[in-house]
Amino acid sequence: MASLKSGPHIGRMIPLSILDLAPVPEGSDVGQALANTIDLARHAERLGYSRYWLAEHHNMPGIASAATSVVIGAVAAATKTIRVGAGGVMLPNHAPLVIAEQFGTLNALHPGRIDLGLGRAPGSDQATARALRRTLQGDHDAFPQDVMELMQWFAPATPDQRIIANPGEGQAVPIWILGSSTYGAQLAAHLGLPYAFASHFAPGEMMRALDIYRQTFRPSPHLEKPYVMLGYNAFVAETDEAARLLFTSVQQAFVNLRTGRPGKLPPPVEGYYERLDGAARGMIDAALACSAVGAPATAKAALDAFIAQTDADELMLTSQIWDPAARVRSFELLAAATGVKRSD
């Protein structure tokens, strides 16, 4: 059975991890964004965060992690102990065998440190998904079969097996199911896998999905009991006002994305939220409801309340902050507020 161990703790002692979307700030470029990612990962390891995940997105000028397995390899090579993984790989874009080989290679290079989270969305628009050279199925019915096929590639080969994932075969790469609806919850429960919910941008069905996952979970060789990780936005600064200013970058990015104007991560803007119309405010409030924004004590109180509400086993924190130094500082302040001890 998989052992999911704790790292930094808050409230009732649950692990904290980091989801890095490898943001490309306005005025910067992809090369600097990836350097920022590696720098933050090193800080995350020093601070004691449990995992460092990267997500697959395509045709997004503000996100530098499209070649997700490549970036994971760079982060794993730049660190020593923190778990590194995908949060996630969008499996409809790939043949399961290719992902087995990629993550088998990563696990061979960094044994026991690689996670593989799987999502069923394309992580892009339909035209881009077609350009990725995968056959599109609008109802995504192939996702459960693809997940099971991928799991089989990681299993020990049988004597008569003609095709073997090498690297990949026989490697215990932990697989997670990701989701923003009840679909992933049902699949994760059926397969007995850990479940990560995208509450950091789509919290609407969070509580319903958690109930379904926990109530219908079937123990498996991979996991004995349900394990839930929830996405959560964290914007921490020395004062509540300073943190709210940092938060305006992701607010702008979200409005730009939803109105068909995706771009690089904008710098903070004083009074941005207050100048929005009611519809835009409502959209932001709904999408980014799962957020801790404030000074360390304010952020810790929000995290504690969220954990109490959801009974989460782990939080995956994301922080789309324009200034890379302020992003590092945000995670430092949060670690200190939650009692995480530095490893140095």
mmCIF file of C-alpha atoms in Angstrom:
data_model
loop_
_atom_site.group_PDB
_atom_site.id
_atom_site.type_symbol
_atom_site.label_atom_id
_atom_site.label_comp_id
_atom_site.label_asym_id
_atom_site.label_seq_id
_atom_site.Cartn_x
_atom_site.Cartn_y
_atom_site.Cartn_z
ATOM 1 C CA MET A 1 0.000 0.000 0.000
ATOM 2 C CA ALA A 2 1.134 3.531 -0.723
ATOM 3 C CA SER A 3 2.482 5.533 2.179
ATOM 4 C CA LEU A 4 1.494 9.205 2.043
ATOM 5 C CA LYS A 5 3.597 10.981 4.609
ATOM 6 C CA SER A 6 3.270 14.403 6.151
ATOM 7 C CA GLY A 7 5.504 17.387 5.558
ATOM 8 C CA PRO A 8 4.743 20.868 6.943
ATOM 9 C CA HIS A 9 1.706 20.904 9.191
ATOM 10 C CA ILE A 10 -1.062 23.225 10.260
ATOM 11 C CA GLY A 11 -4.133 22.796 12.395
ATOM 12 C CA ARG A 12 -4.546 19.051 12.625
ATOM 13 C CA MET A 13 -1.142 18.317 11.125
ATOM 14 C CA ILE A 14 -1.684 17.937 7.387
ATOM 15 C CA PRO A 15 0.989 18.269 4.701
ATOM 16 C CA LEU A 16 1.377 21.390 2.585
ATOM 17 C CA SER A 17 2.600 21.191 -1.003
ATOM 18 C CA ILE A 18 3.061 23.607 -3.914
ATOM 19 C CA LEU A 19 1.492 23.713 -7.371
ATOM 20 C CA ASP A 20 3.591 25.902 -9.647
ATOM 21 C CA LEU A 21 1.996 26.988 -12.918
ATOM 22 C CA ALA A 22 5.413 28.340 -13.968
ATOM 23 C CA PRO A 23 3.950 31.804 -14.584
ATOM 24 C CA VAL A 24 5.557 34.070 -17.172
ATOM 25 C CA PRO A 25 5.290 37.587 -15.713
ATOM 26 C CA GLU A 26 4.744 40.573 -17.961
ATOM 27 C CA GLY A 27 8.155 41.987 -18.827
ATOM 28 C CA SER A 28 9.787 38.559 -18.579
ATOM 29 C CA ASP A 29 10.138 35.467 -20.744
ATOM 30 C CA VAL A 30 9.906 31.680 -20.607
ATOM 31 C CA GLY A 31 13.573 31.200 -19.759
ATOM 32 C CA GLN A 32 13.318 33.446 -16.714
ATOM 33 C CA ALA A 33 9.998 31.868 -15.707
ATOM 34 C CA LEU A 34 11.595 28.415 -15.649
ATOM 35 C CA ALA A 35 14.548 29.775 -13.675
ATOM 36 C CA ASN A 36 12.011 31.191 -11.195
ATOM 37 C CA THR A 37 10.395 27.760 -10.945
ATOM 38 C CA ILE A 38 13.679 26.047 -10.114
ATOM 39 C CA ASP A 39 14.497 28.746 -7.561
ATOM 40 C CA LEU A 40 11.114 28.401 -5.843
ATOM 41 C CA ALA A 41 11.437 24.604 -5.769
ATOM 42 C CA ARG A 42 14.755 24.890 -3.930
ATOM 43 C CA HIS A 43 13.166 27.229 -1.409
ATOM 44 C CA ALA A 44 10.175 24.900 -1.036
ATOM 45 C CA GLU A 45 12.508 22.032 -0.216
ATOM 46 C CA ARG A 46 14.417 24.152 2.314
ATOM 47 C CA LEU A 47 11.176 25.227 3.964
ATOM 48 C CA GLY A 48 9.853 21.672 4.252
ATOM 49 C CA TYR A 49 6.984 21.573 1.747
ATOM 50 C CA SER A 50 6.064 18.000 0.794
ATOM 51 C CA ARG A 51 5.569 18.100 -2.991
ATOM 52 C CA TYR A 52 6.261 20.400 -5.893
ATOM 53 C CA TRP A 53 3.903 19.844 -8.810
ATOM 54 C CA LEU A 54 3.701 21.370 -12.282
ATOM 55 C CA ALA A 55 0.734 21.426 -14.636
ATOM 56 C CA GLU A 56 0.334 20.805 -18.346
ATOM 57 C CA HIS A 57 -1.121 23.744 -20.273
ATOM 58 C CA HIS A 58 -0.734 24.512 -23.981
ATOM 59 C CA ASN A 59 -1.015 27.664 -26.094
ATOM 60 C CA MET A 60 -0.918 29.785 -22.919
ATOM 61 C CA PRO A 61 1.559 32.690 -23.125
ATOM 62 C CA GLY A 62 1.536 33.101 -19.349
ATOM 63 C CA ILE A 63 2.439 29.489 -18.464
ATOM 64 C CA ALA A 64 5.847 27.914 -19.153
ATOM 65 C CA SER A 65 5.189 24.265 -18.170
ATOM 66 C CA ALA A 66 3.731 22.878 -21.418
ATOM 67 C CA ALA A 67 6.497 20.246 -21.659
ATOM 68 C CA THR A 68 5.605 19.112 -18.166
ATOM 69 C CA SER A 69 7.828 16.057 -17.829
ATOM 70 C CA VAL A 70 10.845 18.065 -19.025
ATOM 71 C CA VAL A 71 10.273 20.739 -16.377
ATOM 72 C CA ILE A 72 9.704 18.087 -13.708
ATOM 73 C CA GLY A 73 13.064 16.585 -14.626
ATOM 74 C CA ALA A 74 14.773 19.954 -14.265
ATOM 75 C CA VAL A 75 13.150 20.608 -10.876
ATOM 76 C CA ALA A 76 13.964 17.128 -9.598
ATOM 77 C CA ALA A 77 17.582 17.519 -10.700
ATOM 78 C CA ALA A 78 17.830 20.855 -8.868
ATOM 79 C CA THR A 79 16.491 19.432 -5.585
ATOM 80 C CA LYS A 80 17.288 16.429 -3.415
ATOM 81 C CA THR A 81 14.414 15.363 -1.162
ATOM 82 C CA ILE A 82 11.120 17.035 -2.094
ATOM 83 C CA ARG A 83 8.662 14.974 -4.144
ATOM 84 C CA VAL A 84 8.199 16.358 -7.658
ATOM 85 C CA GLY A 85 5.368 15.582 -10.021
ATOM 86 C CA ALA A 86 2.608 16.473 -12.425
ATOM 87 C CA GLY A 87 -0.521 18.186 -11.292
ATOM 88 C CA GLY A 88 -1.133 17.140 -13.838
ATOM 89 C CA VAL A 89 -0.540 15.455 -17.129
ATOM 90 C CA MET A 90 -3.607 15.804 -19.356
ATOM 91 C CA LEU A 91 -3.872 12.202 -20.480
ATOM 92 C CA PRO A 92 -6.186 12.787 -23.487
ATOM 93 C CA ASN A 93 -3.220 14.520 -25.137
ATOM 94 C CA HIS A 94 -0.916 11.509 -24.919
ATOM 95 C CA ALA A 95 -0.594 7.812 -25.579
ATOM 96 C CA PRO A 96 -0.426 6.091 -22.156
ATOM 97 C CA LEU A 97 2.720 4.216 -23.186
ATOM 98 C CA VAL A 98 4.557 7.513 -23.820
ATOM 99 C CA ILE A 99 3.639 8.811 -20.359
ATOM 100 C CA ALA A 100 4.719 5.519 -18.784
ATOM 101 C CA GLU A 101 8.107 5.834 -20.483
ATOM 102 C CA GLN A 102 8.505 9.498 -19.513
ATOM 103 C CA PHE A 103 7.627 9.019 -15.866
ATOM 104 C CA GLY A 104 9.438 5.705 -15.696
ATOM 105 C CA THR A 105 12.525 7.603 -16.833
ATOM 106 C CA LEU A 106 11.959 10.335 -14.249
ATOM 107 C CA ASN A 107 11.518 7.741 -11.510
ATOM 108 C CA ALA A 108 14.657 5.901 -12.602
ATOM 109 C CA LEU A 109 16.608 9.151 -12.387
ATOM 110 C CA HIS A 110 15.009 10.248 -9.090
ATOM 111 C CA PRO A 111 13.817 7.073 -7.323
ATOM 112 C CA GLY A 112 10.903 7.459 -4.928
ATOM 113 C CA ARG A 113 10.400 11.169 -5.575
ATOM 114 C CA ILE A 114 8.113 11.291 -8.629
ATOM 115 C CA ASP A 115 4.302 11.691 -8.598
ATOM 116 C CA LEU A 116 1.982 11.411 -11.591
ATOM 117 C CA GLY A 117 -1.321 13.269 -11.411
ATOM 118 C CA LEU A 118 -3.680 12.633 -14.329
ATOM 119 C CA GLY A 119 -6.364 14.945 -15.674
ATOM 120 C CA ARG A 120 -9.020 14.332 -18.291
ATOM 121 C CA ALA A 121 -9.232 17.867 -19.721
ATOM 122 C CA PRO A 122 -7.005 18.755 -22.683
ATOM 123 C CA GLY A 123 -5.405 21.697 -20.868
ATOM 124 C CA SER A 124 -5.924 23.807 -23.976
ATOM 125 C CA ASP A 125 -8.483 24.863 -26.570
ATOM 126 C CA GLN A 126 -9.845 22.377 -29.090
ATOM 127 C CA ALA A 127 -7.671 23.579 -31.977
ATOM 128 C CA THR A 128 -4.539 23.188 -29.848
ATOM 129 C CA ALA A 129 -5.671 19.764 -28.705
ATOM 130 C CA ARG A 130 -5.932 18.688 -32.340
ATOM 131 C CA ALA A 131 -2.457 20.094 -32.990
ATOM 132 C CA LEU A 132 -1.163 17.807 -30.244
ATOM 133 C CA ARG A 133 -2.034 14.959 -32.638
ATOM 134 C CA ARG A 134 -4.462 13.058 -30.428
ATOM 135 C CA THR A 135 -7.893 11.899 -31.584
ATOM 136 C CA LEU A 136 -10.441 13.996 -29.725
ATOM 137 C CA GLN A 137 -13.452 12.417 -28.066
ATOM 138 C CA GLY A 138 -15.839 15.040 -26.822
ATOM 139 C CA ASP A 139 -17.291 12.908 -24.035
ATOM 140 C CA HIS A 140 -13.843 11.866 -22.736
ATOM 141 C CA ASP A 141 -15.021 8.257 -22.451
ATOM 142 C CA ALA A 142 -11.503 7.011 -23.145
ATOM 143 C CA PHE A 143 -10.062 8.532 -19.968
ATOM 144 C CA PRO A 144 -10.798 5.637 -17.563
ATOM 145 C CA GLN A 145 -9.457 3.126 -20.080
ATOM 146 C CA ASP A 146 -6.348 5.245 -20.650
ATOM 147 C CA VAL A 147 -5.721 5.476 -16.903
ATOM 148 C CA MET A 148 -6.008 1.715 -16.496
ATOM 149 C CA GLU A 149 -3.778 1.136 -19.507
ATOM 150 C CA LEU A 150 -1.160 3.474 -18.031
ATOM 151 C CA MET A 151 -1.307 1.656 -14.706
ATOM 152 C CA GLN A 152 -0.780 -1.612 -16.548
ATOM 153 C CA TRP A 153 2.356 -0.275 -18.273
ATOM 154 C CA PHE A 154 3.832 0.353 -14.810
ATOM 155 C CA ALA A 155 2.992 -3.176 -13.631
ATOM 156 C CA PRO A 156 5.568 -6.004 -13.840
ATOM 157 C CA ALA A 157 5.594 -7.458 -17.344
ATOM 158 C CA THR A 158 4.195 -10.916 -17.990
ATOM 159 C CA PRO A 159 6.370 -13.572 -19.721
ATOM 160 C CA ASP A 160 4.403 -13.336 -22.975
ATOM 161 C CA GLN A 161 4.074 -9.519 -23.022
ATOM 162 C CA ARG A 162 5.188 -8.228 -26.435
ATOM 163 C CA ILE A 163 5.351 -4.490 -25.652
ATOM 164 C CA ILE A 164 7.064 -3.271 -22.489
ATOM 165 C CA ALA A 165 7.425 0.268 -21.175
ATOM 166 C CA ASN A 166 11.146 0.527 -20.655
ATOM 167 C CA PRO A 167 11.727 2.573 -18.545
ATOM 168 C CA GLY A 168 8.404 2.284 -16.714
ATOM 169 C CA GLU A 169 7.691 -1.407 -16.296
ATOM 170 C CA GLY A 170 7.760 -2.508 -12.660
ATOM 171 C CA GLN A 171 8.216 1.020 -11.299
ATOM 172 C CA ALA A 172 6.007 2.150 -8.460
ATOM 173 C CA VAL A 173 5.164 5.661 -9.695
ATOM 174 C CA PRO A 174 2.223 6.897 -7.563
ATOM 175 C CA ILE A 175 -0.770 7.852 -9.705
ATOM 176 C CA TRP A 176 -3.302 10.486 -8.639
ATOM 177 C CA ILE A 177 -6.611 11.335 -10.266
ATOM 178 C CA LEU A 178 -7.234 15.053 -10.670
ATOM 179 C CA GLY A 179 -10.599 16.678 -11.138
ATOM 180 C CA SER A 180 -12.836 19.705 -10.865
ATOM 181 C CA SER A 181 -16.138 17.772 -10.886
ATOM 182 C CA THR A 182 -17.610 14.555 -9.542
ATOM 183 C CA TYR A 183 -16.329 12.556 -12.533
ATOM 184 C CA GLY A 184 -12.760 12.285 -11.255
ATOM 185 C CA ALA A 185 -14.005 11.579 -7.731
ATOM 186 C CA GLN A 186 -15.914 8.528 -8.944
ATOM 187 C CA LEU A 187 -12.970 7.231 -10.960
ATOM 188 C CA ALA A 188 -10.446 7.735 -8.152
ATOM 189 C CA ALA A 189 -12.753 5.955 -5.705
ATOM 190 C CA HIS A 190 -13.360 3.072 -8.104
ATOM 191 C CA LEU A 191 -9.642 2.544 -8.747
ATOM 192 C CA GLY A 192 -8.588 3.104 -5.142
ATOM 193 C CA LEU A 193 -6.295 6.038 -5.967
ATOM 194 C CA PRO A 194 -5.582 9.352 -4.212
ATOM 195 C CA TYR A 195 -7.680 12.264 -5.419
ATOM 196 C CA ALA A 196 -6.717 15.904 -6.000
ATOM 197 C CA PHE A 197 -9.495 18.467 -6.539
ATOM 198 C CA ALA A 198 -8.931 21.772 -8.365
ATOM 199 C CA SER A 199 -10.648 23.917 -5.746
ATOM 200 C CA HIS A 200 -8.119 26.704 -6.348
ATOM 201 C CA PHE A 201 -10.020 27.722 -9.508
ATOM 202 C CA ALA A 202 -13.194 25.593 -9.681
ATOM 203 C CA PRO A 203 -14.578 25.051 -6.166
ATOM 204 C CA GLY A 204 -18.247 24.718 -7.122
ATOM 205 C CA GLU A 205 -18.556 20.935 -6.801
ATOM 206 C CA MET A 206 -15.817 20.452 -4.223
ATOM 207 C CA MET A 207 -17.885 19.241 -1.261
ATOM 208 C CA ARG A 208 -20.074 16.988 -3.404
ATOM 209 C CA ALA A 209 -17.021 15.442 -5.075
ATOM 210 C CA LEU A 210 -15.371 14.822 -1.710
ATOM 211 C CA ASP A 211 -18.482 13.090 -0.382
ATOM 212 C CA ILE A 212 -18.666 10.836 -3.435
ATOM 213 C CA TYR A 213 -14.980 9.958 -3.271
ATOM 214 C CA ARG A 214 -14.988 9.153 0.431
ATOM 215 C CA GLN A 215 -18.265 7.251 0.448
ATOM 216 C CA THR A 216 -17.541 5.063 -2.591
ATOM 217 C CA PHE A 217 -13.781 4.533 -2.159
ATOM 218 C CA ARG A 218 -12.613 0.961 -2.678
ATOM 219 C CA PRO A 219 -9.298 -0.028 -1.058
ATOM 220 C CA SER A 220 -6.694 -1.146 -3.551
ATOM 221 C CA PRO A 221 -3.069 -2.319 -3.657
ATOM 222 C CA HIS A 222 -2.235 1.352 -4.175
ATOM 223 C CA LEU A 223 -4.102 2.918 -1.253
ATOM 224 C CA GLU A 224 -5.857 1.572 1.837
ATOM 225 C CA LYS A 225 -8.191 4.488 2.531
ATOM 226 C CA PRO A 226 -9.295 7.726 0.845
ATOM 227 C CA TYR A 227 -6.702 10.468 0.524
ATOM 228 C CA VAL A 228 -7.766 13.942 -0.584
ATOM 229 C CA MET A 229 -5.551 16.815 -1.651
ATOM 230 C CA LEU A 230 -7.208 20.173 -2.347
ATOM 231 C CA GLY A 231 -5.923 23.079 -4.404
ATOM 232 C CA TYR A 232 -5.779 26.369 -2.518
ATOM 233 C CA ASN A 233 -4.550 29.867 -3.391
ATOM 234 C CA ALA A 234 -2.089 31.434 -0.936
ATOM 235 C CA PHE A 235 -1.029 35.091 -1.123
ATOM 236 C CA VAL A 236 0.862 36.125 1.990
ATOM 237 C CA ALA A 237 2.713 39.347 2.732
ATOM 238 C CA GLU A 238 3.700 41.357 5.798
ATOM 239 C CA THR A 239 0.285 43.083 5.860
ATOM 240 C CA ASP A 240 -3.227 42.269 4.686
ATOM 241 C CA GLU A 241 -3.131 45.265 2.360
ATOM 242 C CA ALA A 242 0.124 44.180 0.713
ATOM 243 C CA ALA A 243 -1.208 40.648 0.201
ATOM 244 C CA ARG A 244 -4.421 41.936 -1.365
ATOM 245 C CA LEU A 245 -2.325 43.953 -3.809
ATOM 246 C CA LEU A 246 -0.355 40.820 -4.800
ATOM 247 C CA PHE A 247 -3.667 39.011 -5.316
ATOM 248 C CA THR A 248 -4.704 41.460 -8.045
ATOM 249 C CA SER A 249 -2.319 39.772 -10.497
ATOM 250 C CA VAL A 250 -4.247 36.492 -10.497
ATOM 251 C CA GLN A 251 -7.536 38.408 -10.495
ATOM 252 C CA GLN A 252 -6.472 40.184 -13.674
ATOM 253 C CA ALA A 253 -5.200 36.974 -15.237
ATOM 254 C CA PHE A 254 -8.465 35.204 -14.499
ATOM 255 C CA VAL A 255 -10.618 37.966 -15.976
ATOM 256 C CA ASN A 256 -8.357 38.117 -19.039
ATOM 257 C CA LEU A 257 -8.612 34.346 -19.540
ATOM 258 C CA ARG A 258 -12.381 34.236 -19.115
ATOM 259 C CA THR A 259 -12.850 37.095 -21.568
ATOM 260 C CA GLY A 260 -10.683 35.491 -24.254
ATOM 261 C CA ARG A 261 -7.561 37.585 -23.676
ATOM 262 C CA PRO A 262 -5.009 35.206 -22.110
ATOM 263 C CA GLY A 263 -1.568 36.669 -21.655
ATOM 264 C CA LYS A 264 1.416 36.886 -19.365
ATOM 265 C CA LEU A 265 0.864 37.376 -15.622
ATOM 266 C CA PRO A 266 0.126 41.091 -15.061
ATOM 267 C CA PRO A 267 1.780 43.176 -12.343
ATOM 268 C CA PRO A 268 -0.369 44.185 -9.354
ATOM 269 C CA VAL A 269 -2.751 47.106 -9.781
ATOM 270 C CA GLU A 270 -4.009 49.224 -6.895
ATOM 271 C CA GLY A 271 -7.803 49.172 -6.633
ATOM 272 C CA TYR A 272 -8.248 46.676 -9.485
ATOM 273 C CA TYR A 273 -11.013 44.625 -7.848
ATOM 274 C CA GLU A 274 -12.907 47.694 -6.694
ATOM 275 C CA ARG A 275 -13.079 49.055 -10.266
ATOM 276 C CA LEU A 276 -14.557 45.848 -11.748
ATOM 277 C CA ASP A 277 -18.231 45.601 -12.618
ATOM 278 C CA GLY A 278 -20.501 43.310 -10.622
ATOM 279 C CA ALA A 279 -20.365 40.446 -13.105
ATOM 280 C CA ALA A 280 -16.566 40.350 -13.130
ATOM 281 C CA ARG A 281 -16.418 40.531 -9.341
ATOM 282 C CA GLY A 282 -18.898 37.686 -9.071
ATOM 283 C CA MET A 283 -16.843 35.566 -11.460
ATOM 284 C CA ILE A 284 -13.662 36.156 -9.454
ATOM 285 C CA ASP A 285 -15.371 35.588 -6.111
ATOM 286 C CA ALA A 286 -16.774 32.253 -7.277
ATOM 287 C CA ALA A 287 -13.646 30.963 -9.004
ATOM 288 C CA LEU A 288 -11.131 32.091 -6.367
ATOM 289 C CA ALA A 289 -13.239 31.439 -3.280
ATOM 290 C CA CYS A 290 -10.655 28.997 -1.909
ATOM 291 C CA SER A 291 -7.944 31.536 -1.145
ATOM 292 C CA ALA A 292 -5.922 32.767 1.805
ATOM 293 C CA VAL A 293 -4.968 36.400 1.213
ATOM 294 C CA GLY A 294 -3.370 38.427 3.965
ATOM 295 C CA ALA A 295 -0.704 38.751 6.598
ATOM 296 C CA PRO A 296 0.579 35.465 8.103
ATOM 297 C CA ALA A 297 -1.991 35.319 10.908
ATOM 298 C CA THR A 298 -4.826 36.116 8.486
ATOM 299 C CA ALA A 299 -3.669 33.450 6.036
ATOM 300 C CA LYS A 300 -3.244 30.811 8.735
ATOM 301 C CA ALA A 301 -6.767 31.443 10.023
ATOM 302 C CA ALA A 302 -8.158 31.017 6.498
ATOM 303 C CA LEU A 303 -6.217 27.770 6.002
ATOM 304 C CA ASP A 304 -7.366 26.381 9.332
ATOM 305 C CA ALA A 305 -10.999 27.172 8.505
ATOM 306 C CA PHE A 306 -10.709 25.539 5.073
ATOM 307 C CA ILE A 307 -9.185 22.371 6.526
ATOM 308 C CA ALA A 308 -11.904 22.210 9.164
ATOM 309 C CA GLN A 309 -14.580 22.623 6.485
ATOM 310 C CA THR A 310 -13.210 20.001 4.089
ATOM 311 C CA ASP A 311 -11.289 17.557 6.323
ATOM 312 C CA ALA A 312 -8.566 17.619 3.665
ATOM 313 C CA ASP A 313 -5.602 15.279 4.000
ATOM 314 C CA GLU A 314 -3.237 17.669 2.214
ATOM 315 C CA LEU A 315 -3.297 21.109 0.606
ATOM 316 C CA MET A 316 -1.680 21.931 -2.734
ATOM 317 C CA LEU A 317 -0.936 25.650 -2.560
ATOM 318 C CA THR A 318 -0.600 27.853 -5.612
ATOM 319 C CA SER A 319 0.487 31.467 -5.727
ATOM 320 C CA GLN A 320 0.381 33.405 -9.003
ATOM 321 C CA ILE A 321 2.469 36.355 -7.847
ATOM 322 C CA TRP A 322 4.035 38.655 -10.462
ATOM 323 C CA ASP A 323 7.263 39.368 -8.552
ATOM 324 C CA PRO A 324 9.241 36.104 -8.116
ATOM 325 C CA ALA A 325 10.871 37.387 -4.915
ATOM 326 C CA ALA A 326 7.462 38.210 -3.436
ATOM 327 C CA ARG A 327 6.269 34.710 -4.370
ATOM 328 C CA VAL A 328 9.165 33.118 -2.499
ATOM 329 C CA ARG A 329 8.515 35.434 0.437
ATOM 330 C CA SER A 330 4.841 34.453 0.480
ATOM 331 C CA PHE A 331 5.719 30.786 0.936
ATOM 332 C CA GLU A 332 8.346 31.669 3.552
ATOM 333 C CA LEU A 333 5.847 33.664 5.596
ATOM 334 C CA LEU A 334 3.258 30.919 5.343
ATOM 335 C CA ALA A 335 5.770 28.275 6.416
ATOM 336 C CA ALA A 336 6.708 30.349 9.439
ATOM 337 C CA ALA A 337 3.085 31.011 10.367
ATOM 338 C CA THR A 338 2.219 27.324 10.241
ATOM 339 C CA GLY A 339 5.194 26.220 12.314
ATOM 340 C CA VAL A 340 7.217 24.644 9.521
ATOM 341 C CA LYS A 341 10.878 24.423 10.477
ATOM 342 C CA ARG A 342 13.564 25.078 7.903
ATOM 343 C CA SER A 343 15.821 22.188 7.070
ATOM 344 C CA ASP A 344 18.980 24.313 7.085
#
